[in-house]
Coordinates of C-alpha atoms in Angstrom, one line a residue:
X1274 CA 101.3 111.8 1.5
X1275 CA 104.8 109.7 3.0
X1276 CA 106.7 110.6 -0.1
X1277 CA 105.6 114.5 1.0
X1278 CA 107.0 113.6 4.2
X1279 CA 109.2 112.5 3.1
X1280 CA 110.2 115.0 1.2
X1281 CA 109.2 117.5 3.8
X1282 CA 112.3 116.4 5.8
X1283 CA 114.5 116.1 3.2
X1284 CA 114.7 120.2 3.1
X1285 CA 114.5 120.3 7.0
X1286 CA 117.3 118.8 6.7
X1287 CA 119.0 119.9 4.6
X1288 CA 118.3 124.2 5.1
X1289 CA 119.3 122.3 9.4
X1290 CA 123.1 121.2 7.5
X1291 CA 122.9 124.5 5.9
X1292 CA 122.4 126.9 8.4
X1293 CA 125.6 124.6 10.5
X1294 CA 127.9 124.5 7.2
X1295 CA 127.0 128.9 6.9
X1296 CA 128.0 129.3 10.8
X1297 CA 130.7 125.9 11.8
X1298 CA 133.2 128.5 10.7
X1299 CA 136.3 126.4 12.8
X1300 CA 135.4 123.0 9.8
X1301 CA 135.6 125.0 6.4
X1302 CA 139.0 126.8 8.9
X1303 CA 140.6 123.0 9.1
X1304 CA 139.2 121.5 5.9
X1305 CA 141.3 120.3 3.8
X1306 CA 141.7 120.4 -0.1
X1307 CA 140.0 117.4 -0.7
X1308 CA 137.7 117.9 2.2
X1309 CA 136.6 121.8 0.5
X1310 CA 135.8 120.1 -2.5
X1311 CA 133.3 117.4 -0.9
X1312 CA 132.1 120.2 0.8
X1313 CA 131.3 122.5 -2.2
X1314 CA 129.4 119.5 -3.7
X1315 CA 127.1 119.5 -0.4
X1316 CA 126.1 122.7 -1.0
X1317 CA 125.6 121.9 -4.6
X1318 CA 123.6 119.1 -3.5
X1319 CA 121.8 121.0 -0.7
X1320 CA 120.7 123.6 -3.1
X1321 CA 118.8 121.3 -5.7
X1322 CA 117.4 119.5 -2.6
X1323 CA 116.1 123.6 -1.5
X1324 CA 115.8 124.2 -4.9
X1325 CA 113.5 120.9 -5.5
X1326 CA 111.0 121.6 -3.2
X1327 CA 111.2 125.5 -1.8
X1328 CA 107.6 125.6 -1.8
X1329 CA 106.9 123.2 0.9
X1330 CA 110.0 124.3 2.8
X1331 CA 108.7 128.1 3.2
X1332 CA 104.7 127.2 3.4
X1333 CA 106.2 125.3 6.6
X1334 CA 108.1 126.8 7.8
X1335 CA 105.6 129.8 7.6
X1336 CA 103.5 127.1 9.4
X1337 CA 105.6 126.2 12.4
X1338 CA 106.4 129.6 13.2
X1339 CA 102.8 130.7 13.5
X1340 CA 102.4 127.3 15.6
X1341 CA 105.3 128.4 17.7
X1342 CA 103.8 131.8 18.7
X1343 CA 102.0 131.2 22.3
X1344 CA 98.1 131.4 22.0
X1345 CA 98.2 134.8 24.3
X1346 CA 101.7 136.3 24.6
X1347 CA 102.7 136.6 28.3
X1348 CA 105.1 139.6 28.4
X1349 CA 106.7 139.5 31.2
X1350 CA 107.1 142.5 33.8
X1351 CA 110.1 143.9 33.9
X1352 CA 112.4 143.0 36.6
X1353 CA 112.7 144.9 39.5
X1354 CA 115.5 147.0 40.9
X1355 CA 117.6 144.5 43.5
X1356 CA 119.7 147.4 44.6
X1357 CA 117.2 148.1 47.3
X1358 CA 115.1 145.1 47.8
X1359 CA 115.1 144.0 52.1
X1360 CA 114.2 139.8 53.2
X1361 CA 112.0 140.5 56.2
X1362 CA 110.7 137.9 58.5
X1363 CA 105.8 137.9 57.9
X1364 CA 105.0 134.2 58.5
X1365 CA 106.1 131.4 61.0
X1366 CA 105.6 128.0 61.3
X1367 CA 106.2 124.3 62.4
X1368 CA 105.8 120.8 64.3
X1369 CA 107.8 120.2 67.0
X1370 CA 108.6 117.8 69.5
X1371 CA 107.6 121.1 71.8
X1372 CA 104.9 122.0 70.1
X1373 CA 103.0 123.2 67.0
X1374 CA 102.9 126.8 67.3
X1375 CA 105.1 129.3 67.2
X1376 CA 104.3 130.8 70.7
X1377 CA 103.7 127.9 72.8
X1378 CA 107.0 126.8 71.3
X1379 CA 109.0 129.2 72.3
X1380 CA 107.2 129.2 75.1
X1381 CA 108.1 126.1 76.0
X1382 CA 111.7 126.9 75.1
X1383 CA 111.7 129.7 77.8
X1384 CA 110.0 127.6 80.4
X1385 CA 113.4 124.9 80.2
X1386 CA 111.3 122.2 79.2
X1387 CA 112.9 119.2 77.0
X1388 CA 111.5 117.9 74.1
X1389 CA 113.1 114.3 74.5
X1390 CA 111.0 111.6 75.7
X1391 CA 111.0 107.6 74.7
X1392 CA 109.7 106.7 71.4
X1393 CA 106.4 105.3 71.3
X1394 CA 106.4 105.1 67.2
X1395 CA 107.5 101.5 67.2
X1396 CA 109.0 99.1 69.6
X1397 CA 112.8 100.0 69.9
X1398 CA 113.8 98.0 72.7
X1399 CA 116.3 95.7 70.9
X1400 CA 117.8 99.3 70.0
X1401 CA 120.4 100.7 73.2
X1402 CA 118.8 104.4 72.1
X1403 CA 115.2 103.9 72.8
X1404 CA 114.9 107.7 73.0
X1405 CA 113.9 110.9 70.8
X1406 CA 112.6 113.8 70.0
X1407 CA 109.3 112.8 68.7
X1408 CA 106.1 114.5 67.6
X1409 CA 103.2 112.9 69.5
X1410 CA 100.2 115.2 69.1
X1411 CA 100.4 116.1 65.5
X1412 CA 97.8 115.8 63.1
X1413 CA 96.1 117.2 59.5
X1414 CA 93.4 117.9 60.2
X1415 CA 92.1 121.0 58.5
X1416 CA 95.7 120.9 56.7
X1417 CA 96.0 118.1 54.0
X1418 CA 93.9 116.2 52.4
X1419 CA 92.8 112.4 53.9
X1420 CA 93.6 111.2 51.2
X1421 CA 97.5 112.1 51.2
X1422 CA 97.5 112.3 54.2
X1423 CA 96.9 108.3 54.5
X1424 CA 99.4 107.9 51.5
X1425 CA 102.1 110.3 52.5
X1426 CA 106.1 109.7 53.7
X1427 CA 105.9 112.3 57.5
X1428 CA 108.5 114.6 56.3
X1429 CA 105.8 115.3 53.4
X1430 CA 103.5 116.0 56.2
X1431 CA 105.0 118.2 58.6
X1432 CA 105.6 120.2 55.5
X1433 CA 102.6 121.3 54.2
X1434 CA 101.2 121.4 57.5
X1435 CA 105.0 124.3 59.1
X1436 CA 103.9 125.7 55.4
X1437 CA 100.5 126.5 55.6
X1438 CA 100.4 127.4 59.1
X1439 CA 103.5 129.8 58.0
X1440 CA 101.1 131.1 55.2
X1441 CA 98.1 131.8 58.2
X1442 CA 100.7 133.6 60.3
X1443 CA 101.5 135.7 58.0
X1444 CA 98.4 137.0 56.9
X1445 CA 98.0 135.2 53.6
X1446 CA 94.2 134.8 53.7
X1447 CA 91.8 133.7 50.6
X1448 CA 91.5 137.2 50.0
X1449 CA 94.3 138.4 50.0
X1450 CA 96.2 135.3 48.2
X1451 CA 94.2 136.9 44.8
X1452 CA 95.1 140.0 44.8
X1453 CA 98.6 138.5 44.8
X1454 CA 101.2 137.9 41.8
X1455 CA 101.7 133.8 42.2
X1456 CA 104.1 133.7 39.2
X1457 CA 106.2 135.7 41.9
X1458 CA 105.9 133.7 45.5
X1459 CA 108.0 129.7 45.3
X1460 CA 108.7 127.4 47.6
X1461 CA 112.1 125.9 49.3
X1462 CA 112.2 124.2 51.6
X1463 CA 114.5 120.9 51.6
X1464 CA 115.5 118.2 54.1
X1465 CA 118.0 115.4 54.8
X1466 CA 116.4 112.3 54.8
X1467 CA 113.5 112.6 52.4
X1468 CA 110.9 110.2 52.9
X1469 CA 112.4 107.4 54.2
X1470 CA 109.6 105.3 55.6
X1471 CA 107.7 105.6 52.2
X1472 CA 111.2 103.8 50.3
X1473 CA 111.3 101.6 53.3
X1474 CA 108.0 100.2 53.0
X1475 CA 108.0 99.8 49.3
X1476 CA 111.6 97.8 49.5
X1477 CA 109.8 95.5 52.5
X1478 CA 106.4 95.0 49.7
X1479 CA 109.0 94.3 46.6
X1480 CA 109.9 91.9 49.0
X1481 CA 106.9 90.5 48.5
X1482 CA 106.0 91.3 45.2
X1483 CA 106.0 94.8 42.8
X1484 CA 102.6 95.0 42.8
X1485 CA 102.9 95.7 47.0
X1486 CA 104.8 98.3 46.2
X1487 CA 103.0 101.8 46.8
X1488 CA 102.4 103.9 43.2
X1489 CA 103.9 107.0 45.1
X1490 CA 107.0 105.3 46.5
X1491 CA 109.1 107.2 44.3
X1492 CA 107.6 110.5 44.1
X1493 CA 106.1 110.9 48.1
X1494 CA 110.0 110.1 48.8
X1495 CA 111.7 112.6 46.8
X1496 CA 113.3 115.5 48.5
X1497 CA 111.7 117.6 47.0
X1498 CA 108.5 116.8 46.9
X1499 CA 106.8 118.1 49.7
X1500 CA 107.5 121.8 47.8
X1501 CA 106.2 120.7 44.6
X1502 CA 103.2 119.4 46.2
X1503 CA 103.0 122.8 48.8
X1504 CA 103.1 125.0 45.2
X1505 CA 100.8 122.9 43.8
X1506 CA 98.2 123.1 46.1
X1507 CA 98.7 126.6 46.7
X1508 CA 99.2 127.4 42.5
X1509 CA 102.7 129.3 43.3
X1510 CA 104.9 129.0 40.3
X1511 CA 108.1 130.4 41.1
X1512 CA 110.7 129.2 42.2
X1513 CA 110.7 125.5 43.7
X1514 CA 112.8 122.8 44.4
X1515 CA 115.0 121.6 47.6
X1516 CA 117.9 122.1 48.4
X1517 CA 119.6 118.5 50.3
X1518 CA 123.0 119.2 52.9
X1519 CA 122.2 116.8 55.7
X1520 CA 121.6 118.8 59.1
X1521 CA 122.6 122.1 57.3
X1522 CA 119.7 121.7 54.8
X1523 CA 117.2 124.4 56.0
X1524 CA 119.9 127.6 56.2
X1525 CA 120.9 126.8 52.4
X1526 CA 117.2 126.9 51.7
X1527 CA 116.3 129.8 53.7
X1528 CA 119.5 131.7 52.3
X1529 CA 118.8 130.6 48.7
X1530 CA 114.6 131.9 48.9
X1531 CA 116.1 135.0 50.4
X1532 CA 118.1 135.7 47.7
X1533 CA 115.1 134.8 45.0
X1534 CA 113.9 138.1 46.1
X1535 CA 117.1 139.7 46.8
X1536 CA 117.8 139.7 42.7
X1537 CA 113.7 140.2 41.4
X1538 CA 113.2 136.8 40.6
X1539 CA 109.8 136.4 43.7
X1540 CA 108.6 138.6 45.8
X1541 CA 107.8 135.9 48.7
X1542 CA 109.4 132.4 49.1
X1543 CA 108.2 130.1 51.9
X1544 CA 110.9 128.0 53.3
X1545 CA 113.4 126.3 55.8
X1546 CA 113.3 122.1 56.0
X1547 CA 111.7 119.3 57.3
X1548 CA 112.8 115.6 58.2
X1549 CA 110.7 112.4 60.0
X1550 CA 113.6 109.3 60.5
X1551 CA 113.0 108.4 63.9
X1552 CA 111.7 105.1 62.2
X1553 CA 113.7 101.8 63.1
X1554 CA 115.3 101.8 59.6
X1555 CA 116.3 105.6 60.6
X1556 CA 116.9 105.1 64.4
X1557 CA 119.2 101.8 63.3
X1558 CA 121.5 103.5 60.8
X1559 CA 122.2 106.8 63.5
X1560 CA 123.3 103.6 65.9
X1561 CA 125.3 102.1 63.4
X1562 CA 127.3 105.6 63.7
X1563 CA 127.9 105.6 67.2
X1564 CA 126.6 109.6 67.8
X1565 CA 123.1 109.5 69.6
X1566 CA 123.1 109.1 73.4
X1567 CA 122.0 106.4 75.6
X1568 CA 120.5 108.4 78.5
X1569 CA 117.0 105.9 78.3
X1570 CA 116.6 106.3 81.7
X1571 CA 116.2 109.5 81.9
X1572 CA 115.0 111.2 78.6
X1573 CA 114.7 114.7 79.2
X1574 CA 119.1 115.2 80.6
X1575 CA 120.3 113.0 77.3
X1576 CA 121.3 115.7 75.3
X1577 CA 123.8 118.5 77.1
X1578 CA 125.1 120.8 75.1
X1579 CA 128.8 121.3 75.2
X1580 CA 128.4 119.3 79.4
X1581 CA 131.7 117.0 79.6
X1582 CA 129.0 114.4 80.5
X1583 CA 127.5 113.9 77.1
X1584 CA 127.2 110.4 75.6
X1585 CA 126.1 111.7 71.9
X1586 CA 123.3 113.7 70.2
X1587 CA 119.3 112.8 70.3
X1588 CA 117.7 112.8 67.2
X1589 CA 114.5 114.9 66.8
X1590 CA 111.5 115.6 64.0
X1591 CA 109.4 117.9 62.4
X1592 CA 109.2 121.4 60.2
X1593 CA 110.0 124.3 60.1
X1594 CA 108.5 127.1 57.6
X1595 CA 110.0 130.7 57.5
X1596 CA 107.9 133.3 54.7
X1597 CA 110.3 135.8 53.3
X1598 CA 109.1 139.0 52.0
X1599 CA 110.2 142.1 49.7
X1600 CA 109.5 144.3 52.5
X1601 CA 108.0 146.8 50.2
X1602 CA 105.5 144.0 49.3
X1603 CA 105.4 143.3 52.6
X1604 CA 104.4 146.7 54.0
X1605 CA 101.9 146.9 50.8
X1606 CA 99.7 144.4 52.4
X1607 CA 100.4 145.7 56.0
X1608 CA 101.8 142.3 57.2
X1609 CA 102.9 142.1 60.4
X1610 CA 107.3 142.1 60.2
X1611 CA 108.9 139.6 62.3
X1612 CA 112.6 140.4 62.1
X1613 CA 114.7 141.2 59.0
X1614 CA 117.7 138.8 56.8
X1615 CA 120.2 140.1 56.6
X1616 CA 122.2 137.2 54.7
X1617 CA 124.1 134.2 55.7
X1618 CA 126.9 131.8 53.5
X1619 CA 127.9 128.8 52.8
X1620 CA 131.3 127.0 53.2
X1621 CA 132.5 123.5 53.2
X1622 CA 135.8 122.3 55.4
X1623 CA 136.8 119.5 52.4
X1624 CA 138.0 117.5 55.1
X1625 CA 135.4 114.8 56.8
X1626 CA 132.6 113.0 56.3
X1627 CA 131.8 113.4 59.3
X1628 CA 134.2 115.4 62.2
X1629 CA 134.5 119.1 61.6
X1630 CA 137.3 120.6 60.9
X1631 CA 140.6 120.5 64.0
X1632 CA 141.2 123.9 63.6
X1633 CA 137.6 125.1 62.8
X1634 CA 138.5 126.7 59.6
X1635 CA 135.4 125.9 57.2
X1636 CA 133.2 127.2 60.0
X1637 CA 135.1 130.4 61.0
X1638 CA 135.4 130.9 57.1
X1639 CA 131.4 130.9 57.0
X1640 CA 131.0 133.0 60.1
X1641 CA 133.0 136.1 58.1
X1642 CA 131.4 135.6 54.8
X1643 CA 129.0 135.8 56.5
X1644 CA 129.6 138.7 57.8
X1645 CA 131.0 140.2 54.7
X1646 CA 128.2 139.4 53.1
X1647 CA 125.5 141.2 54.8
X1648 CA 127.8 143.8 55.7
X1649 CA 127.8 143.5 59.5
X1650 CA 130.1 144.7 61.8
X1651 CA 130.8 141.7 64.2
X1652 CA 130.8 143.6 67.3
X1653 CA 127.0 144.1 66.3
X1654 CA 126.7 140.1 66.9
X1655 CA 125.3 140.1 70.2
X1656 CA 123.2 136.7 70.3
X1657 CA 124.2 133.3 68.7
X1658 CA 122.3 130.4 68.1
X1659 CA 124.6 127.8 68.0
X1660 CA 124.1 124.2 66.0
X1661 CA 125.6 122.4 69.0
X1662 CA 124.0 119.5 68.9
X1663 CA 125.8 117.4 72.0
X1664 CA 128.6 116.3 70.3
X1665 CA 132.2 116.1 72.3
X1666 CA 133.7 117.5 69.1
X1667 CA 131.4 119.9 67.3
X1668 CA 130.3 122.3 70.0
X1669 CA 134.2 122.8 71.2
X1670 CA 135.3 123.8 67.8
X1671 CA 132.0 125.7 67.2
X1672 CA 132.4 127.1 70.8
X1673 CA 136.4 128.2 70.0
X1674 CA 135.1 129.2 66.4
X1675 CA 132.5 131.9 67.5
X1676 CA 134.7 133.1 70.4
X1677 CA 137.4 133.0 67.6
X1678 CA 134.4 135.9 65.5
X1679 CA 133.1 137.7 67.7
X1680 CA 135.1 136.9 71.7
X1681 CA 135.7 140.2 72.9
X1682 CA 131.9 141.2 72.5
X1683 CA 131.3 141.4 76.5
X1684 CA 127.3 141.0 75.0
X1685 CA 127.7 137.8 73.2
X1686 CA 125.3 135.8 74.8
X1687 CA 124.8 131.9 72.7
X1688 CA 122.6 129.1 73.1
X1689 CA 121.3 125.6 72.0
X1690 CA 117.2 125.0 71.1
X1691 CA 119.0 121.5 70.8
X1692 CA 119.4 121.1 74.2
X1693 CA 114.9 120.8 74.4
X1694 CA 113.7 119.3 70.7
X1695 CA 117.7 116.8 69.9
X1696 CA 118.5 117.9 66.8
X1697 CA 115.6 118.0 63.9
X1698 CA 118.5 117.0 61.6
X1699 CA 117.3 118.5 57.9
X1700 CA 114.6 120.5 59.9
X1701 CA 116.9 121.8 62.5
X1702 CA 117.6 125.1 60.9
X1703 CA 114.6 126.4 60.0
X1704 CA 113.4 126.2 63.9
X1705 CA 116.3 127.3 65.1
X1706 CA 115.8 130.0 63.0
X1707 CA 112.1 131.0 63.8
X1708 CA 113.7 130.5 67.7
X1709 CA 116.1 133.4 66.8
X1710 CA 113.3 135.2 65.2
X1711 CA 111.1 134.6 68.4
X1712 CA 114.2 136.0 70.5
X1713 CA 114.4 139.1 68.5
X1714 CA 110.4 140.1 68.5
X1715 CA 110.1 138.8 72.6
X1716 CA 113.7 140.3 74.0
X1717 CA 114.3 137.3 75.3
X1718 CA 116.3 134.1 75.0
X1719 CA 116.1 130.5 75.9
X1720 CA 118.5 128.7 78.4
X1721 CA 120.2 125.9 78.1
X1722 CA 119.2 123.0 79.9
X1723 CA 121.7 119.8 81.0
X1724 CA 124.9 122.5 81.0
X1725 CA 125.8 121.5 84.1
X1726 CA 129.2 120.5 83.8
X1727 CA 130.9 122.5 81.4
X1728 CA 133.9 121.8 79.1
X1729 CA 137.1 122.2 80.1
X1730 CA 138.1 126.0 78.2
X1731 CA 134.5 127.0 77.5
X1732 CA 133.4 130.1 79.6
X1733 CA 130.2 129.8 80.7
X1734 CA 129.7 134.0 81.2
X1735 CA 129.0 133.8 77.2
X1736 CA 126.7 130.6 77.2
X1737 CA 123.0 131.6 78.6
X1738 CA 123.0 129.4 81.9
X1739 CA 120.0 127.3 83.6
X1740 CA 117.1 129.7 82.9
X1741 CA 115.9 132.8 80.4
X1742 CA 117.7 135.4 79.7
X1743 CA 116.4 139.6 78.9
X1744 CA 118.2 140.5 76.2
X1745 CA 118.2 143.4 73.5
X1746 CA 119.2 141.5 70.5
X1747 CA 120.8 143.9 67.4
X1748 CA 122.2 141.2 65.6
X1749 CA 121.4 137.5 65.9
X1750 CA 123.1 134.5 64.3
X1751 CA 122.1 131.0 63.8
X1752 CA 124.6 128.1 62.7
X1753 CA 123.5 125.2 60.8
X1754 CA 126.6 122.2 60.3
X1755 CA 126.2 119.5 58.5
X1756 CA 127.6 115.6 57.7
X1757 CA 129.4 116.1 54.7
X1758 CA 131.7 119.0 56.0
X1759 CA 128.7 121.9 55.3
X1760 CA 128.8 125.1 57.2
X1761 CA 126.1 127.7 56.9
X1762 CA 125.0 130.7 59.3
X1763 CA 122.1 133.4 58.8
X1764 CA 122.1 136.5 60.5
X1765 CA 118.6 138.3 61.2
X1766 CA 117.7 141.5 63.1
X1767 CA 115.8 143.0 63.8
X1768 CA 112.8 145.6 61.6
X1769 CA 114.2 149.3 62.3

């Protein structure tokens, strides 16, 4: 048997070498005379070996050919035409400091309620910042199995619950799930920070012994595992991965998810972002960056985009997930269509790790590319949900870029959801996209709270005031930017 196996291996190697030699024209072209003689000798040797074991070789080749044929051959469907594949929003799900239901969340925004408060999850008395946009009443009951709830990092739990809520909101019942083609449904939900708590706990356990470490510490810390676990739960076999571009993560995920639908690679995509970094190492890291507000005695006043009295941004946590769907697919199943996704773009400042480009060139380029990609005239954009984190450089550079692109539009209204929920890091863009869709649906845009002393050069006629405002939105733009100079802009409009 050993001899037979050896002969088989020799035959296969000889055949492969023969094919490689015949196909590699570059080798024969550069061969010198001595090398040519060597090649002729090798060729004769291969023929001798093949002649000796031809029956075995060809028999095995037939067996291999049969073995490589699938038992039930899957005939792929013809790729749908991408010419008229429009993308719509049919489901919304979230976990935020202002509620875990889209209607409750948006009503709180319209009323100017702040979700920023003192941190309760751990003792932060030794930190200069003691406030955050912390979720106080999170529950996985009915959404995630208890065993997983005990083991998973919160960023994954936020993601799973928000994702399933988006499906429920989109009318994806068990009956509908049985009917849809799961091979054409995907999940693309990212995270800026990943499983920080799981990873930090593993380090603490390692101080005692590796035997004390959670066996799930590696998979549950990686940023893609939330999307993967959600897909496993749903049986969705389409595009599945995550993107991590700091605080621009959600917008990158949303735009790429939409592109999978436009290109005909999927009919439905769950997309967005999730982060849960309000833990000692997360708070300490941003404190070390000197980026956080220290307005501990008045938390609700701490997040102050475009206000000259701000002293930094406020950390937040949560998740936002949108169900995007191809228009005809949505209409066929009778889905409620909340808004249409028009397109977007992303760029890189290529300037600094944490600071925006002083001329705002990356942001301007991103917005202009988003308009060009979607074919939308700039005068049609009359509402912008800004990134506006409550930092001097970031707020002003974005504002200047917006005025550069849309300053001639007298209807333009700009606000910042972060004034009420803080900065949800990788989840920010998706939660703000949901706020944008709700603004389109309700006809109301939420206020900018804490805007008491606007920065010099900021036109308050452009910014939404301290109370909600009625607005007939034609096209809405939502911006998200992140460390590393990541810029992203996405566009929505009413479905018509």
